[in-house]
Amino acid sequence: MSKRIQKRDATLSKQRIITHAVELFSQKGYASASMDELARRSDLNKAMVFYYFKNKKGLYEAVMREVLLEIQKSILEENKNYNTPQEELESFIRTYAKFAFTHPYLPSLLLKELSDSGAVIHEMLFISMRQLFALFCDILKRGEEKGCFREVQPMVVYFMVLGTLNLMVTTHSLRLKASQLDDIKVDTCANCSSEEIAAYVLDNIERIIHKEISQ
Amino acid sequence: MSKRIQKRDATLSKQRIITHAVELFSQKGYASASMDELARRSDLNKAMVFYYFKNKKGLYEAVMREVLLEIQKSILEENKNYNTPQEELESFIRTYAKFAFTHPYLPSLLLKELSDSGAVIHEMLFISMRQLFALFCDILKRGEEKGCFREVQPMVVYFMVLGTLNLMVTTHSLRLKASQLDDIKVDTCANCSSEEIAAYVLDNIERIIHKEISQ
Amino acid sequence: MSKRIQKRDATLSKQRIITHAVELFSQKGYASASMDELARRSDLNKAMVFYYFKNKKGLYEAVMREVLLEIQKSILEENKNYNTPQEELESFIRTYAKFAFTHPYLPSLLLKELSDSGAVIHEMLFISMRQLFALFCDILKRGEEKGCFREVQPMVVYFMVLGTLNLMVTTHSLRLKASQLDDIKVDTCANCSSEEIAAYVLDNIERIIHKEISQ
Amino acid sequence: MSKRIQKRDATLSKQRIITHAVELFSQKGYASASMDELARRSDLNKAMVFYYFKNKKGLYEAVMREVLLEIQKSILEENKNYNTPQEELESFIRTYAKFAFTHPYLPSLLLKELSDSGAVIHEMLFISMRQLFALFCDILKRGEEKGCFREVQPMVVYFMVLGTLNLMVTTHSLRLKASQLDDIKVDTCANCSSEEIAAYVLDNIERIIHKEISQ
DNA sequence: CATGAATGAGAGTTCATTCAT
DNA sequence: AATGAATGAACTCTCATTCAT
């Protein structure tokens, strides 16, 4: 019953490191995240981080792998419950939104990584991202074939979804602060729930994609 | 007539620093950009950078100010040439796209900055971003009032534009590489021109915004 | 009959550690040899090294003891077969040379150890070395008494033998490389066999020591 | 008149670092010499060492270059004063001996470096050593041509000189200690002056090399 | 006898920043 | 306005050694 952190358990220690690393990297970015601080947060000796992950980059890759697998799994899992392209698309967007808002490190890590091509990891991010993208494309294609979706540029539409949702997460506190100022009075959606935002995005994407929208 | 870089000119030196800093920060990110390398690239003594900009953060702010003013000016300037909301919206998107593709440090810096709220600068980015956003909102509002635009969440639509365009720039080389692999055959828009992309985005946004789209 | 390395045998494990430690120390030197790598090479857990040898220095001492005893034994053993000082001297040199060339870690370890007085071990190296030196002196003295050797400084002659032979071993690859260059054309004895070298050294020492050399 | 160490003078600081590095490397060996301690001894910030020498290896190379150039210069300089091979050989040995005994870091560094071929520096040591060796060979060859020297293996004779002299320097304190013990009574030449040792070595080498030795 | 987890100290190296000229 | 020398703090990473099982 003691709250003392359990030691001498490799799996636990490793997981503890990853968990804190996810947080740290998403807060500070790769370069500014210090292994010293990570060790402190993980309540472990600094050397243990290297014991488990070889070096900083190795840890970062493990972190990204973890995070990307999580979101991937969530979406694929959820996707199974639906079978029309419309429903699948809706599920895709809602699931991503939900995940992104409850795990805000994902948008942060993702945007950081995507914000330059000289990024820390190429390959893996790449592969993982492509699998999600492949699912997205597949949904679109089947929609087209069934005649309910227009033909669109999948990449652009994909980024319209992900880019928007990610930015809505990462700019949340910024938008909140903006809403408290009074000089420019515009709705920054500061108090929107993740569901509302997902609904907005979904609605917009449908307008882009569907052949007939009755207004 | 000598080709030697001119020294002993405060404004010139300062500008040279900024120019190289823009490049450096966008290539490496704030934390990984070193003042040493900046000085080397700028062909100046390291101490001069501090002489002109107080410290790294100060320089970074100057860089962001410069960059944001540039894009702001471009868009506002261009905006003057149009006077219907539809045209203004079109101009906004096309101008941003053109600028982003020809000045790829902008998307890089912007996404980096927006990818976390514990970012390096808050205030200024903020103000500058809001002015652009304010213009965007204004266009939308006037469109609504004239009855040609639906009522939408401006923040979400704004991010649909900026997020998408920025990501299309920063992921360009990634998408190119992806297109050269053959396992997953989907169009990543790797060879699209900036105009094509702008047109796509514009078309999509219009579908979202316009009251009637005849298909 | 299994080829698996046998475990749970103290003497064997200990010997395996020593064997690999000899190699490692002679390759990398004391400071750069890591206990981690030693354990890996010995196919044993790192903690076992400490279990058997207390600490790094203890292991190193064991290594040196082993190595010095080996050469000592070789020479003493061989010495028994001869009984004139001339023959004994010849045997001493030839045996040392043969051993040094077939066990090149000896020269490496020895020179490293002798190259500074703030060396890792003092005492033991010392004692062991002195026993060899004592035999050498004894041979010389008996030669003198029998009238066939001149009176010489034994220390200097001893180092002429050991220093030369050891350096010929440790510089072997260096001399090989030198012989492949063509700018300075001198014979570095790069392809001499250990026997040839021993013969050279022996011949030289005899010229130093013998009362009459007929040319 | 103040004894305070002068700062803000690049040449002085750099030289101070080299001087202390020579000492440190020869005392502790490459791997065990710490840049922290070097900085302390040099009364400079650790970063300055890297400012001047890029990295540890770079510093070490500078150290070796310095040391090897010194001995090379000494010997070449002295060599000019003589013109018969016998005299030149004598000068070579005496000068090396004198230098080695007054600059005991040289034998230490040299033996350490020569004690394994996976040494820190290859090239440079190499070139410098070869120039000395080339001079030595040249002396021998001219002696042969004049009919006063026998034909010998220059490499072996060279190491007989250098190996012996270097070992006599590095083992000095060891030999002193040995002479104070009483179990084995042999002359370790513990109290020999550098001149005496040089004379011994020279005499021996002459016996090896000269065609006629009248006893 | 054997293991893998854990540790603290210290290594080399880099960096933003300041000082003296 | 401009420079090169100097600094201290921080960083990633390694190592010998010990603990718990």
Coordinates of C-alpha atoms in Angstrom, one line a residue, chain C residues 2-214:
Chain C
S2 CA 27.7 -29.3 -25.9
K3 CA 29.7 -26.4 -27.1
R4 CA 28.0 -24.0 -24.7
I5 CA 30.5 -22.3 -22.5
Q6 CA 30.5 -24.1 -19.2
K7 CA 29.2 -22.1 -16.3
R8 CA 28.9 -22.7 -12.6
D9 CA 32.5 -23.6 -12.4
A10 CA 34.5 -21.1 -10.4
T11 CA 38.0 -22.0 -11.6
L12 CA 36.9 -22.1 -15.2
S13 CA 35.0 -18.8 -15.1
K14 CA 37.9 -17.1 -13.3
Q15 CA 40.3 -18.4 -15.9
R16 CA 38.1 -17.2 -18.7
I17 CA 38.0 -13.8 -17.2
I18 CA 41.7 -13.6 -16.9
T19 CA 42.3 -14.8 -20.4
H20 CA 40.0 -12.1 -21.8
A21 CA 41.4 -9.5 -19.4
V22 CA 44.9 -10.1 -20.6
E23 CA 43.8 -9.5 -24.1
L24 CA 41.7 -6.5 -23.3
F25 CA 44.2 -4.7 -21.1
S26 CA 47.0 -5.3 -23.6
Q27 CA 44.8 -3.9 -26.4
K28 CA 43.3 -0.9 -24.7
G29 CA 45.5 -0.2 -21.7
Y30 CA 44.4 -0.2 -18.1
A31 CA 42.3 2.9 -18.1
S32 CA 40.5 2.3 -21.3
A33 CA 39.6 -1.3 -20.7
S34 CA 36.0 -1.4 -19.5
M35 CA 34.7 -4.0 -17.1
D36 CA 31.5 -4.0 -19.1
E37 CA 33.3 -5.1 -22.3
L38 CA 35.3 -7.6 -20.3
A39 CA 32.2 -9.2 -19.0
R40 CA 30.7 -9.3 -22.5
R41 CA 33.8 -10.9 -24.0
S42 CA 34.0 -13.4 -21.2
D43 CA 30.3 -14.2 -21.6
L44 CA 29.7 -13.5 -18.0
N45 CA 27.8 -11.1 -15.8
K46 CA 29.7 -8.0 -14.9
A47 CA 29.1 -8.6 -11.2
M48 CA 31.0 -11.9 -11.4
V49 CA 34.2 -10.1 -12.3
F50 CA 33.9 -8.2 -9.0
Y51 CA 32.9 -11.4 -7.2
Y52 CA 36.1 -13.0 -8.3
F53 CA 38.5 -10.1 -8.3
K54 CA 37.3 -7.5 -5.9
N55 CA 37.9 -4.6 -8.2
K56 CA 39.5 -3.5 -11.4
K57 CA 43.0 -3.1 -9.9
G58 CA 42.8 -6.5 -8.3
L59 CA 41.9 -8.0 -11.7
Y60 CA 44.8 -6.2 -13.3
E61 CA 47.2 -7.4 -10.7
A62 CA 46.0 -11.0 -11.3
V63 CA 46.5 -10.5 -15.0
M64 CA 50.0 -9.2 -14.6
R65 CA 50.9 -11.9 -12.1
E66 CA 49.6 -14.5 -14.6
V67 CA 51.5 -13.1 -17.5
L68 CA 54.7 -12.5 -15.6
L69 CA 54.7 -16.0 -14.1
E70 CA 54.2 -17.5 -17.5
I71 CA 57.2 -15.9 -19.0
Q72 CA 59.3 -16.5 -15.9
K73 CA 58.4 -20.1 -15.9
S74 CA 59.2 -20.5 -19.6
I75 CA 62.6 -19.0 -19.2
L76 CA 63.5 -20.9 -16.0
E77 CA 62.3 -24.1 -17.5
E78 CA 64.3 -23.7 -20.6
N79 CA 67.3 -22.6 -18.6
K80 CA 67.6 -26.0 -17.0
N81 CA 68.6 -27.5 -20.2
Y82 CA 71.9 -25.6 -20.4
N83 CA 74.8 -25.1 -18.2
T84 CA 77.4 -22.8 -19.7
P85 CA 76.7 -19.1 -19.3
Q86 CA 77.0 -18.6 -23.0
E87 CA 74.3 -21.2 -23.7
E88 CA 72.2 -19.9 -20.9
L89 CA 72.4 -16.4 -22.2
E90 CA 71.4 -17.6 -25.6
S91 CA 68.5 -19.6 -24.2
F92 CA 67.3 -16.6 -22.2
I93 CA 67.2 -14.3 -25.2
R94 CA 65.7 -16.8 -27.6
T95 CA 63.1 -18.0 -25.2
Y96 CA 62.0 -14.4 -24.3
A97 CA 61.9 -13.5 -28.0
K98 CA 59.8 -16.5 -28.9
F99 CA 57.4 -16.0 -26.0
A100 CA 57.1 -12.3 -26.7
F101 CA 56.3 -12.8 -30.4
T102 CA 53.8 -15.6 -29.7
H103 CA 52.2 -13.8 -26.8
P104 CA 52.3 -10.2 -27.9
Y105 CA 50.3 -9.0 -25.0
L106 CA 53.3 -9.4 -22.8
P107 CA 55.4 -6.7 -24.4
S108 CA 52.4 -4.5 -24.6
L109 CA 51.5 -4.8 -21.0
L110 CA 55.1 -4.7 -19.9
L111 CA 56.0 -1.5 -21.7
K112 CA 52.8 0.2 -20.7
E113 CA 53.6 -0.7 -17.1
L114 CA 57.3 0.3 -17.3
S115 CA 56.5 3.5 -19.1
D116 CA 55.7 5.3 -16.0
S117 CA 56.6 5.0 -12.4
G118 CA 53.1 6.0 -11.3
A119 CA 52.1 2.8 -12.7
V120 CA 49.2 0.7 -11.6
I121 CA 51.2 -1.9 -9.8
H122 CA 54.5 -1.5 -8.2
E123 CA 55.3 -4.3 -5.9
M124 CA 54.4 -7.4 -7.8
L125 CA 55.6 -6.5 -11.2
F126 CA 58.7 -5.5 -9.4
I127 CA 59.2 -8.8 -7.7
S128 CA 58.5 -10.8 -10.7
M129 CA 60.7 -8.7 -12.9
R130 CA 63.5 -8.8 -10.4
Q131 CA 63.5 -12.6 -10.4
L132 CA 64.1 -12.6 -14.1
F133 CA 66.6 -9.9 -13.8
A134 CA 68.3 -11.8 -11.0
L135 CA 68.7 -14.9 -13.3
F136 CA 70.1 -12.7 -16.0
C137 CA 72.6 -11.2 -13.6
D138 CA 73.5 -14.6 -12.3
I139 CA 74.3 -15.8 -15.8
L140 CA 76.5 -12.7 -16.5
K141 CA 78.3 -13.1 -13.2
R142 CA 79.1 -16.7 -13.8
G143 CA 80.3 -15.8 -17.2
E144 CA 82.6 -13.2 -15.8
E145 CA 83.9 -15.7 -13.2
K146 CA 84.6 -18.2 -15.9
G147 CA 86.4 -15.5 -17.8
C148 CA 84.3 -15.6 -20.9
F149 CA 82.3 -12.4 -20.3
R150 CA 83.5 -8.9 -19.7
E151 CA 82.3 -7.0 -16.8
V152 CA 79.2 -5.0 -17.8
Q153 CA 76.4 -3.0 -16.3
P154 CA 73.8 -5.7 -16.1
M155 CA 70.8 -3.3 -15.9
V156 CA 71.8 -1.6 -19.1
V157 CA 72.4 -4.9 -20.9
Y158 CA 69.1 -6.3 -19.6
F159 CA 67.2 -3.4 -21.0
M160 CA 69.0 -3.7 -24.2
V161 CA 67.6 -7.1 -24.5
L162 CA 64.1 -6.6 -23.2
G163 CA 63.6 -3.1 -24.4
T164 CA 64.6 -4.0 -27.9
L165 CA 62.6 -7.3 -28.1
N166 CA 59.5 -5.7 -26.6
L167 CA 59.6 -2.7 -29.0
M168 CA 60.1 -5.0 -32.0
V169 CA 56.9 -6.7 -31.0
T170 CA 54.8 -3.7 -30.3
T171 CA 55.9 -1.8 -33.3
H172 CA 55.5 -4.6 -35.7
S173 CA 52.4 -3.3 -37.5
L174 CA 53.9 0.2 -37.5
R175 CA 57.0 -1.0 -39.1
L176 CA 55.0 -2.9 -41.6
K177 CA 53.1 0.2 -42.6
A178 CA 56.4 2.1 -42.8
S179 CA 57.9 -0.4 -45.2
Q180 CA 55.0 0.0 -47.5
L181 CA 55.7 3.7 -48.0
D182 CA 58.4 4.6 -50.3
D183 CA 59.7 8.0 -49.3
I184 CA 62.4 6.9 -46.9
K185 CA 63.9 3.7 -47.9
V186 CA 65.3 2.0 -44.8
D187 CA 65.0 -1.5 -43.6
T188 CA 62.7 -1.6 -40.7
C189 CA 63.0 -5.3 -40.3
A190 CA 59.3 -5.4 -41.0
N191 CA 59.3 -9.0 -42.3
C192 CA 61.9 -10.4 -40.0
S193 CA 60.8 -13.5 -38.1
S194 CA 61.1 -13.7 -34.4
E195 CA 64.0 -16.0 -34.7
E196 CA 65.9 -13.7 -37.0
I197 CA 65.3 -10.8 -34.6
A198 CA 66.4 -12.9 -31.6
A199 CA 69.5 -13.9 -33.5
Y200 CA 70.3 -10.2 -34.3
V201 CA 69.8 -9.2 -30.7
L202 CA 71.8 -12.2 -29.4
D203 CA 74.7 -11.4 -31.8
N204 CA 74.8 -7.9 -30.7
I205 CA 74.7 -8.8 -27.0
E206 CA 77.5 -11.2 -27.5
R207 CA 79.6 -8.6 -29.1
I208 CA 79.0 -6.4 -26.1
I209 CA 79.7 -9.1 -23.6
H210 CA 82.3 -11.5 -24.9
K211 CA 85.9 -10.9 -24.2
E212 CA 87.1 -11.8 -27.7
I213 CA 85.2 -11.6 -30.9
S214 CA 87.1 -12.7 -33.9

